[in-house]
Coordinates of C-alpha atoms in Angstrom, one line a residue:
Chain A
M1 CA 22.0 65.0 50.3
S2 CA 19.5 67.5 52.1
M3 CA 22.6 70.0 51.8
F4 CA 22.8 69.4 47.8
L5 CA 19.1 69.7 47.6
R6 CA 19.3 73.3 49.1
I7 CA 22.1 74.2 46.8
T8 CA 20.4 72.9 43.8
A9 CA 17.6 75.0 44.9
Q10 CA 19.8 77.5 45.3
R11 CA 22.0 77.8 42.0
I12 CA 18.5 77.1 39.7
A13 CA 16.8 80.4 41.5
F14 CA 20.1 82.2 41.2
G15 CA 20.6 81.3 37.0
I16 CA 16.5 82.2 36.7
M17 CA 17.1 85.8 38.4
M18 CA 20.0 86.0 36.1
L19 CA 18.3 85.0 33.6
L20 CA 15.4 87.3 34.5
M21 CA 18.3 90.5 34.5
T22 CA 19.5 89.8 31.0
S23 CA 16.4 89.3 29.1
V24 CA 15.8 92.9 30.9
I25 CA 19.9 93.8 29.1
I26 CA 19.0 92.7 26.0
F27 CA 15.7 94.0 25.7
A28 CA 17.1 97.3 26.8
G29 CA 19.7 97.2 25.1
I30 CA 18.3 97.2 22.0
E31 CA 15.9 99.9 22.8
I32 CA 18.2 102.9 24.2
L33 CA 20.2 102.6 21.5
P34 CA 20.0 105.5 19.3
G35 CA 19.3 104.1 16.1
D36 CA 15.3 103.9 15.2
V37 CA 14.9 100.2 14.6
A38 CA 12.2 101.0 11.9
Q39 CA 14.7 104.2 10.7
A40 CA 17.3 101.6 10.5
M41 CA 15.0 98.9 8.6
L42 CA 13.6 101.8 6.1
G43 CA 17.6 103.4 5.4
Q44 CA 18.2 107.2 5.4
S45 CA 16.6 108.2 2.7
A46 CA 13.1 107.3 4.1
T47 CA 10.3 109.8 4.5
P48 CA 10.2 111.1 8.6
D49 CA 5.8 109.9 7.6
T50 CA 6.6 106.2 6.4
V51 CA 9.4 106.0 9.7
A52 CA 6.0 106.8 11.7
Q53 CA 3.9 104.2 9.7
L54 CA 6.5 101.6 10.3
R55 CA 6.4 102.4 13.9
L56 CA 2.5 102.5 14.2
E57 CA 2.6 99.6 12.4
L58 CA 5.6 97.3 14.8
G59 CA 3.9 98.5 17.4
L60 CA 7.0 101.1 18.4
D61 CA 4.8 103.8 19.5
R62 CA 3.5 102.1 22.2
P63 CA 5.8 102.4 25.9
A64 CA 9.2 100.3 26.3
I65 CA 8.4 98.7 29.1
V66 CA 4.6 97.8 28.4
R67 CA 6.3 96.5 25.1
F68 CA 9.2 94.5 27.7
G69 CA 6.5 93.4 29.4
E70 CA 4.6 91.5 26.2
W71 CA 7.6 90.3 24.9
L72 CA 8.9 88.2 28.1
T73 CA 5.6 87.0 28.8
N74 CA 5.9 85.5 24.5
A75 CA 9.2 84.8 25.0
I76 CA 8.6 82.7 28.4
Q77 CA 5.7 80.6 25.9
G78 CA 8.3 79.8 23.3
D79 CA 7.0 83.2 21.3
F80 CA 9.2 85.3 19.7
G81 CA 6.8 87.4 17.4
R82 CA 7.9 87.7 14.1
S83 CA 11.0 88.9 12.2
Y84 CA 10.5 92.2 10.8
T85 CA 12.8 91.3 7.5
N86 CA 11.2 88.2 6.1
K87 CA 7.7 88.2 8.9
L88 CA 8.6 84.1 9.3
D89 CA 7.6 83.1 13.0
I90 CA 10.7 83.1 14.9
A91 CA 10.1 80.5 17.4
S92 CA 10.0 77.5 14.6
E93 CA 13.2 78.8 13.1
I94 CA 15.3 78.8 16.0
A95 CA 14.0 75.3 16.9
H96 CA 14.6 74.1 14.3
R97 CA 18.2 76.0 13.8
L98 CA 18.7 75.0 17.5
K99 CA 19.1 71.4 16.7
N100 CA 21.6 71.6 14.4
T101 CA 24.1 74.1 16.2
L102 CA 23.8 71.8 19.5
L103 CA 24.5 68.8 17.3
L104 CA 27.8 71.0 16.4
A105 CA 28.3 71.6 19.6
A106 CA 27.9 68.3 20.7
G107 CA 29.5 66.9 18.0
A108 CA 32.8 68.6 18.7
A109 CA 32.8 68.3 22.6
L110 CA 32.5 64.8 22.2
I111 CA 36.0 64.8 20.3
S112 CA 38.1 67.4 22.5
I113 CA 36.9 67.1 26.1
P114 CA 38.1 63.5 26.1
L115 CA 40.9 64.0 24.2
A116 CA 42.6 67.0 25.9
L117 CA 41.5 64.8 29.3
F118 CA 43.5 62.2 28.3
L119 CA 46.2 64.7 26.6
G120 CA 46.3 66.6 29.9
L121 CA 46.6 64.0 31.9
L122 CA 50.0 62.6 29.5
G123 CA 51.2 66.3 29.9
V124 CA 51.4 65.6 33.8
L125 CA 53.0 62.1 33.2
Y126 CA 55.7 63.5 30.7
S127 CA 55.5 67.9 31.9
D128 CA 58.9 68.0 30.7
G129 CA 58.8 65.5 27.9
I130 CA 57.7 66.0 24.2
V131 CA 53.8 65.3 24.7
D132 CA 54.2 69.5 26.5
R133 CA 56.0 70.3 23.7
V134 CA 54.0 69.0 21.4
T135 CA 50.4 70.4 23.8
S136 CA 52.3 73.8 24.2
I137 CA 52.6 74.0 20.6
L138 CA 48.9 73.4 20.5
V139 CA 48.2 75.7 23.1
V140 CA 49.6 78.8 21.7
G141 CA 48.3 77.8 18.2
G142 CA 44.3 77.7 20.2
I143 CA 44.8 81.0 20.8
S144 CA 46.6 82.8 18.4
V145 CA 44.5 81.2 15.0
P146 CA 41.1 82.7 14.7
E147 CA 38.4 79.9 14.4
F148 CA 37.4 81.3 11.5
F149 CA 40.4 81.4 9.8
M150 CA 41.5 77.9 11.2
G151 CA 38.2 76.9 9.4
Y152 CA 39.4 78.5 6.4
I153 CA 43.1 76.7 6.6
L154 CA 41.1 73.0 6.4
I155 CA 39.5 74.2 3.6
F156 CA 41.7 75.2 1.5
V157 CA 43.5 71.7 2.9
F158 CA 41.1 69.4 3.0
A159 CA 38.3 70.5 0.7
V160 CA 40.4 72.5 -1.9
G161 CA 43.6 70.8 -1.8
W162 CA 42.6 67.2 -0.8
Q163 CA 38.6 66.5 -2.0
W164 CA 38.6 64.7 0.9
F165 CA 35.6 66.7 2.8
P166 CA 32.6 69.2 1.1
S167 CA 33.5 73.2 2.0
N168 CA 29.9 74.1 2.7
A169 CA 27.8 72.1 5.5
A170 CA 25.6 71.3 3.6
V171 CA 22.9 69.6 5.9
Y172 CA 18.8 69.0 5.8
D173 CA 16.2 67.2 8.0
G174 CA 16.3 63.8 7.3
M175 CA 19.6 63.2 6.3
P176 CA 21.1 59.5 7.0
I177 CA 23.6 60.3 9.8
S178 CA 26.5 59.1 8.5
D179 CA 25.7 61.7 5.3
R180 CA 25.8 64.9 7.9
L181 CA 28.8 63.3 9.4
Y182 CA 30.4 63.9 6.9
Q183 CA 29.1 66.8 6.3
M184 CA 30.0 68.5 9.7
A185 CA 33.3 66.6 9.4
L186 CA 35.2 70.0 8.9
P187 CA 33.1 72.5 11.2
I188 CA 33.3 69.8 14.3
A189 CA 37.0 69.6 13.4
T190 CA 37.6 73.6 13.6
L191 CA 35.9 73.6 16.8
V192 CA 38.2 70.3 18.1
L193 CA 41.3 72.8 17.5
A194 CA 40.1 75.9 18.4
T195 CA 39.2 74.6 22.4
L196 CA 42.2 71.6 22.8
G197 CA 44.9 73.6 23.0
H198 CA 42.9 75.6 25.8
M199 CA 41.6 73.0 27.7
Q200 CA 44.5 70.5 27.6
R201 CA 46.6 73.5 29.8
M202 CA 44.1 74.3 32.1
T203 CA 43.5 70.1 32.7
R204 CA 47.2 70.3 33.4
A205 CA 47.5 73.2 35.3
A206 CA 44.2 72.0 37.6
I207 CA 46.2 68.7 38.0
L208 CA 50.0 69.7 38.9
D209 CA 48.5 72.7 41.1
L210 CA 46.9 69.5 43.0
M211 CA 50.6 67.8 42.9
S212 CA 52.1 70.1 45.3
A213 CA 49.2 68.9 48.0
P214 CA 50.2 67.4 51.3
F215 CA 48.1 64.1 50.8
I216 CA 49.9 64.0 47.0
E217 CA 53.1 64.1 48.9
T218 CA 52.2 61.2 51.6
A219 CA 51.2 58.8 48.4
R220 CA 54.5 59.5 47.7
L221 CA 56.0 58.4 50.5
K222 CA 54.3 55.7 51.0
G223 CA 56.0 54.6 47.5
L224 CA 53.2 54.4 45.1
N225 CA 54.2 55.1 41.1
T226 CA 53.1 58.8 39.8
A227 CA 50.5 57.0 37.8
N228 CA 48.9 55.7 40.5
I229 CA 49.1 58.9 42.3
I230 CA 47.7 60.5 40.1
I231 CA 44.4 58.5 39.0
H232 CA 43.8 57.9 42.7
H233 CA 44.6 61.0 44.2
A234 CA 44.9 63.9 42.3
L235 CA 41.8 63.0 39.7
P236 CA 38.9 63.2 42.3
N237 CA 40.4 65.9 43.7
A238 CA 40.6 67.5 40.3
V239 CA 37.1 67.1 39.3
A240 CA 35.7 70.1 40.1
P241 CA 38.1 72.4 38.6
I242 CA 38.0 69.9 35.3
I243 CA 34.7 70.2 35.1
N244 CA 34.9 74.2 35.1
V245 CA 37.7 74.4 32.1
V246 CA 35.5 72.1 30.1
M247 CA 31.8 74.2 31.2
L248 CA 34.2 77.1 29.9
N249 CA 34.9 75.6 26.6
I250 CA 31.9 74.6 25.9
G251 CA 30.8 77.9 26.4
Y252 CA 33.6 78.5 24.2
L253 CA 32.1 76.7 21.6
I254 CA 28.8 78.0 21.7
V255 CA 30.6 81.3 20.8
G256 CA 32.8 79.7 18.5
V257 CA 30.1 78.1 16.7
V258 CA 28.6 81.9 15.3
L259 CA 32.2 82.0 13.3
V260 CA 32.0 78.3 12.5
E261 CA 28.5 78.0 11.0
V262 CA 29.0 81.4 9.2
V263 CA 32.4 79.7 7.7
F264 CA 30.7 76.4 6.1
T265 CA 27.5 78.1 5.7
Y266 CA 25.5 75.7 8.3
P267 CA 22.2 76.6 9.1
G268 CA 22.4 76.5 12.6
I269 CA 21.5 79.2 15.4
G270 CA 25.1 81.4 14.6
Q271 CA 24.4 81.4 11.5
Y272 CA 20.8 82.9 11.3
F273 CA 21.9 85.2 13.9
V274 CA 24.5 87.0 11.8
D275 CA 22.4 87.3 9.1
H276 CA 19.6 89.5 11.3
V277 CA 22.8 91.0 12.6
T278 CA 23.8 92.4 8.9
M279 CA 19.6 93.2 8.6
R280 CA 18.8 95.5 11.9
D281 CA 16.4 92.8 12.4
A282 CA 15.5 93.9 16.6
P283 CA 12.8 90.6 17.0
V284 CA 15.6 88.1 15.8
I285 CA 18.6 89.7 17.4
Q286 CA 16.6 90.0 20.5
A287 CA 15.3 86.0 20.6
C288 CA 18.4 84.8 19.6
G289 CA 20.4 86.7 22.5
L290 CA 18.9 86.1 24.5
V291 CA 18.8 81.7 23.8
F292 CA 22.3 82.3 24.3
A293 CA 21.8 83.9 27.3
T294 CA 20.0 81.1 28.1
V295 CA 22.1 78.0 27.0
Y296 CA 24.9 80.0 28.7
I297 CA 23.9 80.5 31.8
M298 CA 22.6 76.7 32.5
L299 CA 25.2 75.4 31.6
N300 CA 27.5 77.7 33.9
L301 CA 24.7 76.4 36.3
I302 CA 25.3 72.7 35.7
A303 CA 29.3 73.4 35.9
D304 CA 28.3 74.6 39.7
L305 CA 26.2 71.7 40.4
V306 CA 28.7 69.3 39.7
S307 CA 31.5 70.9 40.9
A308 CA 30.1 71.2 44.3
Y309 CA 28.6 67.2 43.9
S310 CA 32.0 66.6 43.1
N311 CA 32.9 67.9 46.5
P312 CA 32.4 65.0 48.9
R313 CA 32.2 67.3 51.8
I314 CA 29.3 68.4 50.2
R315 CA 27.6 64.7 49.1
H316 CA 28.2 63.2 52.8
P317 CA 26.9 65.8 55.0
R318 CA 27.8 65.5 58.7
Chain B
M1 CA 61.2 94.0 34.2
F2 CA 61.8 94.3 31.3
D3 CA 65.0 92.8 31.8
L4 CA 66.8 92.4 27.6
R5 CA 69.4 90.4 29.4
Q6 CA 66.9 87.5 30.9
L7 CA 65.4 87.2 28.0
T8 CA 64.6 83.6 26.3
P9 CA 64.6 82.5 22.8
S10 CA 60.7 82.0 22.8
G11 CA 60.3 85.6 24.4
A12 CA 63.0 86.6 21.5
I13 CA 61.1 85.5 18.9
G14 CA 58.2 87.8 20.7
L15 CA 58.9 90.6 21.2
L16 CA 61.0 90.7 17.6
G17 CA 57.3 89.9 15.9
L18 CA 56.1 92.5 17.6
T19 CA 58.9 95.2 17.4
V20 CA 57.7 94.2 13.2
F21 CA 54.1 95.1 14.0
L22 CA 55.2 98.0 15.2
V23 CA 57.1 99.5 12.9
I24 CA 55.1 98.4 10.1
T25 CA 51.7 100.1 12.1
A26 CA 53.8 103.8 12.2
F27 CA 55.0 103.6 9.0
A28 CA 52.6 101.6 6.7
P29 CA 52.3 104.6 4.2
L30 CA 56.2 105.1 3.0
L31 CA 56.7 101.3 3.1
A32 CA 53.4 100.7 1.1
P33 CA 54.4 100.5 -2.9
Y34 CA 50.7 101.4 -4.0
N35 CA 47.4 102.9 -2.9
P36 CA 45.8 100.3 -1.1
Y37 CA 42.5 101.8 -1.9
D38 CA 43.2 102.0 -6.0
I39 CA 43.0 99.5 -8.6
V40 CA 45.7 98.6 -10.2
G41 CA 45.5 94.6 -11.6
G42 CA 43.4 92.7 -12.4
P43 CA 41.2 90.2 -9.7
W44 CA 43.6 87.7 -7.8
E45 CA 46.5 88.4 -9.6
P46 CA 49.6 85.9 -8.7
H47 CA 52.5 87.7 -7.0
S48 CA 54.9 89.3 -9.4
D49 CA 57.7 92.1 -9.1
A50 CA 55.0 94.5 -9.6
F51 CA 52.6 92.9 -6.5
L52 CA 54.7 91.1 -4.0
L53 CA 52.0 89.6 -3.6
G54 CA 50.0 89.6 -5.8
T55 CA 46.4 91.1 -6.2
D56 CA 42.8 90.9 -3.6
N57 CA 39.5 90.0 -4.6
I58 CA 39.5 93.6 -6.6
G59 CA 42.6 94.3 -8.1
R60 CA 43.9 96.3 -5.3
D61 CA 47.4 95.2 -4.3
L62 CA 47.5 93.0 -1.4
L63 CA 50.7 93.4 0.1
S64 CA 49.8 97.4 0.2
R65 CA 46.4 96.3 2.2
L66 CA 47.8 94.4 4.5
L67 CA 50.9 97.0 5.1
H68 CA 47.9 99.2 5.5
G69 CA 45.6 96.5 7.5
I70 CA 48.5 95.8 10.4
R71 CA 47.9 99.7 11.0
T72 CA 44.5 99.6 11.1
T73 CA 44.1 96.6 13.1
V74 CA 47.0 97.3 15.6
T75 CA 45.8 101.1 16.3
V76 CA 42.2 100.2 16.7
S77 CA 43.1 96.9 18.7
L78 CA 45.4 99.3 21.2
A79 CA 43.1 101.8 21.6
A80 CA 40.3 99.8 22.3
N81 CA 42.3 97.6 24.6
L82 CA 44.1 101.0 26.6
L83 CA 40.7 102.3 26.6
A84 CA 39.4 98.9 28.7
F85 CA 42.1 99.1 30.8
A86 CA 41.5 102.6 31.9
I87 CA 37.9 101.1 32.5
G88 CA 38.5 97.7 34.1
I89 CA 40.8 98.9 36.4
T90 CA 39.4 102.2 37.2
L91 CA 36.5 100.6 38.7
G92 CA 37.9 96.8 40.1
F93 CA 40.2 99.2 42.1
I94 CA 37.2 101.3 43.4
A95 CA 35.3 97.9 43.5
A96 CA 38.3 96.8 45.8
A97 CA 38.5 99.7 47.9
L98 CA 35.3 100.4 48.3
S99 CA 34.5 96.4 49.3
G100 CA 30.7 95.7 51.3
W101 CA 28.2 96.6 49.4
G102 CA 29.3 99.0 46.6
D103 CA 31.7 96.0 45.8
Q104 CA 28.7 93.4 45.9
L105 CA 27.1 96.3 43.2
L106 CA 29.3 96.6 41.2
S107 CA 30.7 92.7 40.7
R108 CA 27.0 92.0 40.2
A109 CA 26.6 94.2 37.2
N110 CA 30.3 93.0 36.2
E111 CA 28.5 88.9 36.2
L112 CA 25.6 90.0 34.6
I113 CA 27.4 91.3 31.4
M114 CA 29.9 88.4 31.2
S115 CA 26.7 86.2 31.5
I116 CA 26.5 86.8 27.6
P117 CA 29.2 85.6 25.5
T118 CA 31.7 89.0 24.4
L119 CA 30.9 88.2 20.7
I120 CA 26.8 88.3 21.3
W121 CA 27.1 91.5 22.9
A122 CA 29.4 93.1 20.4
L123 CA 27.1 91.8 17.2
A124 CA 23.6 92.6 18.8
L125 CA 25.2 96.3 19.7
L126 CA 26.9 97.3 17.1
S127 CA 24.2 96.1 15.2
M128 CA 22.0 98.6 16.5
L129 CA 23.9 101.6 16.4
P130 CA 25.7 103.5 13.4
P131 CA 28.9 102.3 12.2
S132 CA 32.2 104.1 12.9
I133 CA 35.5 103.6 14.6
E134 CA 34.8 105.0 17.3
I135 CA 31.6 103.4 18.3
L136 CA 33.9 100.2 17.3
I137 CA 36.4 100.9 20.0
A138 CA 33.9 102.0 22.6
V139 CA 31.9 98.9 22.5
I140 CA 34.9 96.7 22.5
A141 CA 36.1 98.1 25.2
V142 CA 33.2 98.0 27.1
L143 CA 32.5 93.9 26.6
E144 CA 37.0 94.0 27.2
S145 CA 36.7 95.6 30.6
T146 CA 34.5 93.3 32.7
R147 CA 37.3 90.8 32.1
I148 CA 40.0 93.3 33.6
F149 CA 36.9 94.6 36.2
R150 CA 38.0 90.7 37.5
I151 CA 41.4 91.2 38.0
S152 CA 42.0 93.8 39.4
R153 CA 39.5 93.5 41.6
A154 CA 41.3 90.4 42.3
V155 CA 44.9 92.2 42.3
A156 CA 43.5 95.3 44.0
V157 CA 41.9 93.4 46.9
N158 CA 45.2 91.6 48.4
I159 CA 46.8 95.2 48.3
V160 CA 44.1 97.2 49.7
A161 CA 44.1 95.3 53.2
S162 CA 47.9 95.1 53.5
D163 CA 49.1 98.0 56.1
F164 CA 50.6 101.0 53.9
V165 CA 47.1 101.2 52.6
E166 CA 45.1 101.2 55.9
A167 CA 48.3 103.8 56.8
S168 CA 46.9 106.1 54.0
R169 CA 43.1 105.7 54.9
L170 CA 43.7 106.5 58.6
R171 CA 45.9 109.8 57.2
G172 CA 42.6 110.6 55.3
E173 CA 44.0 110.3 51.7
G174 CA 40.7 110.5 49.3
L175 CA 40.5 108.0 47.3
G176 CA 42.3 109.1 44.3
W177 CA 45.1 108.8 45.7
L178 CA 44.2 105.5 47.6
L179 CA 43.7 104.4 43.9
F180 CA 46.9 105.4 41.9
R181 CA 49.3 106.1 44.2
E182 CA 48.9 103.3 46.7
I183 CA 47.4 100.5 44.7
L184 CA 47.9 100.9 41.3
P185 CA 51.8 101.2 41.4
N186 CA 51.7 97.6 43.5
A187 CA 49.3 95.9 40.7
W188 CA 51.8 96.6 37.7
S189 CA 53.4 93.8 37.1
P190 CA 50.5 91.2 36.7
L191 CA 48.3 94.2 35.0
M192 CA 51.1 94.1 32.1
A193 CA 51.0 90.6 31.1
E194 CA 47.6 90.8 31.1
F195 CA 47.4 93.6 28.7
G196 CA 49.6 91.8 26.4
L197 CA 46.9 88.8 26.9
R198 CA 44.4 90.6 26.2
F199 CA 45.9 92.3 23.5
S200 CA 46.0 89.5 21.3
F201 CA 42.6 88.3 22.1
V202 CA 41.1 91.8 21.0
V203 CA 43.3 91.4 17.6
L204 CA 41.2 88.7 17.3
F205 CA 38.1 90.5 18.5
I206 CA 38.3 92.6 16.1
S207 CA 39.1 90.2 13.0
A208 CA 36.2 88.5 13.7
L209 CA 33.8 91.2 14.1
S210 CA 35.3 92.8 11.1
Y211 CA 35.3 89.5 9.1
L212 CA 31.4 89.0 10.1
G213 CA 31.3 92.6 8.6
L214 CA 30.6 94.3 12.0
G215 CA 33.7 95.8 12.9
I216 CA 35.6 97.9 10.9
Q217 CA 34.0 99.1 7.9
P218 CA 34.9 98.9 4.0
P219 CA 36.6 100.2 2.3
A220 CA 39.6 101.0 5.0
A221 CA 41.5 97.7 5.2
D222 CA 42.1 96.0 8.0
L223 CA 43.2 92.0 8.3
G224 CA 40.0 90.7 9.3
G225 CA 38.3 92.6 6.2
M226 CA 40.9 91.5 4.2
I227 CA 39.8 87.6 4.9
K228 CA 36.0 88.5 4.2
D229 CA 37.2 90.3 1.0
N230 CA 39.3 87.8 0.2
K231 CA 37.9 84.5 1.0
D232 CA 35.8 83.8 -2.3
G233 CA 39.1 83.2 -4.0
I234 CA 39.5 80.0 -1.8
A235 CA 37.3 77.5 -3.3
F236 CA 39.3 78.4 -5.9
G237 CA 42.6 77.5 -4.6
I238 CA 43.6 80.9 -4.3
G239 CA 45.4 81.7 -1.9
A240 CA 45.1 85.5 -1.3
A241 CA 42.9 85.2 1.8
M242 CA 45.7 83.1 3.9
V243 CA 47.4 86.1 3.7
P244 CA 46.2 88.6 6.4
G245 CA 45.4 85.0 8.2
A246 CA 48.4 84.4 8.6
T247 CA 49.8 87.4 9.5
I248 CA 46.7 87.9 12.4
I249 CA 48.1 84.7 14.2
L250 CA 51.7 85.9 13.5
L251 CA 50.5 89.1 15.7
A252 CA 49.3 87.0 18.6
V253 CA 51.7 84.5 18.5
S254 CA 54.1 87.4 19.4
A255 CA 51.8 89.0 21.7
N256 CA 51.5 85.4 23.4
L257 CA 54.8 84.7 23.8
F258 CA 56.1 88.0 24.8
V259 CA 53.7 88.1 27.3
D260 CA 54.7 84.0 28.7
W261 CA 58.0 85.2 28.6
L262 CA 57.0 88.5 31.1
S263 CA 54.8 86.4 33.4
Q264 CA 56.7 83.5 33.6
R265 CA 59.8 86.0 35.1
R266 CA 57.0 86.9 37.5
R267 CA 56.7 83.4 39.0
D268 CA 58.6 80.2 38.0
P269 CA 56.2 77.8 36.9
R270 CA 58.0 75.2 36.5
R271 CA 56.7 72.5 39.2
T272 CA 57.6 69.1 39.0
L273 CA 56.8 66.0 40.0

């Protein structure tokens, strides 16, 4: 256990360091770019005087390092300041929307991960059969159809053609969960379709890779049947690569969510981000960037820990 | 590498598709029946003899815009991908050749950029930079190069360990020779397959950015932007947005099928039970 604890501590420390560095990059990245925030907000026709006035108002006249220190200490305490454009508190807006986004991503993950693992196993069992043909079409589809366009295809068929589901995912707080799920059906389906094929393929590859290992050969020579070999011998050893695949795709979901939220006008953090990106609202962009980076780094951290823990050599040190 | 006698059916479809797209890219102005910027009809007119694919949201000929859109998307994607490979391969090879702390520095910096999803990076950067095609290409290339850095470094690390590289080092060759005369010729084939794969990613990426309004700026025609222009018609059952969407899919599928064929020829992946 002590070894596991040590690895955990190491990874968490690394994750925090990573997050600190990314926060510097996010802040500096927006800071050193040639476009001036005040100039961007006022447009090309602004007089130098008004720009200078706005810079003063936003506190942009102070050195960047001071503002970064202030921004970071506030951000750690959950205060992202106010939006330049609508003057609303960013943190409360993000908290509210992040919940919606995580719900959407979780809904998609809950369907696509078990389904992908199941289809991946089927793909190994019948590696030359019809299952494999179908899934390889799904895979090429999954990586060739842009996720936002996938959303429009679903809208075209299910919302406009057959009118089964709404094309705008209008969710609000305090909505009954069944209504909410009904509204979220098409966005979730879009995300599932976008990740399923890829995840299935990587699961299949991870297990097929193991199938050529010597201990599998032994199991086969012992006379075990294929299903038994896969479930009892290959699968436990495939946990680490599969977890990595899953986490990679959850990370992908987080990005896919941005586009899907825009397509379905779903009130999540992705839509908030895109709206304010087009308005060049620097504090919102920085805050959202930090939130996305945090989620991403945390997912990688969890993936690292789970795959470390799934390794018996680490779980039971001598 | 390109032995066409060993072309599989799916590889042939991919190659054919890519050829068609390249021809359209080269000759779009000659093929297009109208000027893609001219309003020639009413909004969202259905298909007719005058407008083979109908018209778009403000009455421009959809076919002409589609042909020019393919031209823009393919050219910008190719340019971004080439630049990304130039940056990624150079830095990846340098990291492998230097090893030690130089490698550490480059690899950690790369991981750092990769710790934020590419789309988030691109949106944040493009929102603050002045909108222009050159900047769009540069931003995408830099972000894409992180993926290529990883792969070319991994490929190069194996090559650097071989005797002929050691020999050229002992001969006293400089870094430039090492990178481009020793490592590059031996890394071509895996990197070629990667080029095709990344190309289809870049096509999707640029389309997504244009769809969000931060990619190629209107009135220029590009596939993602055309979906954005015509998306409001979908609610009324008007399929104008489906045309550029289907085109993106065809382009990406062609590239993927071709790449699959290329990489299958390198190693036989068929490992059955």
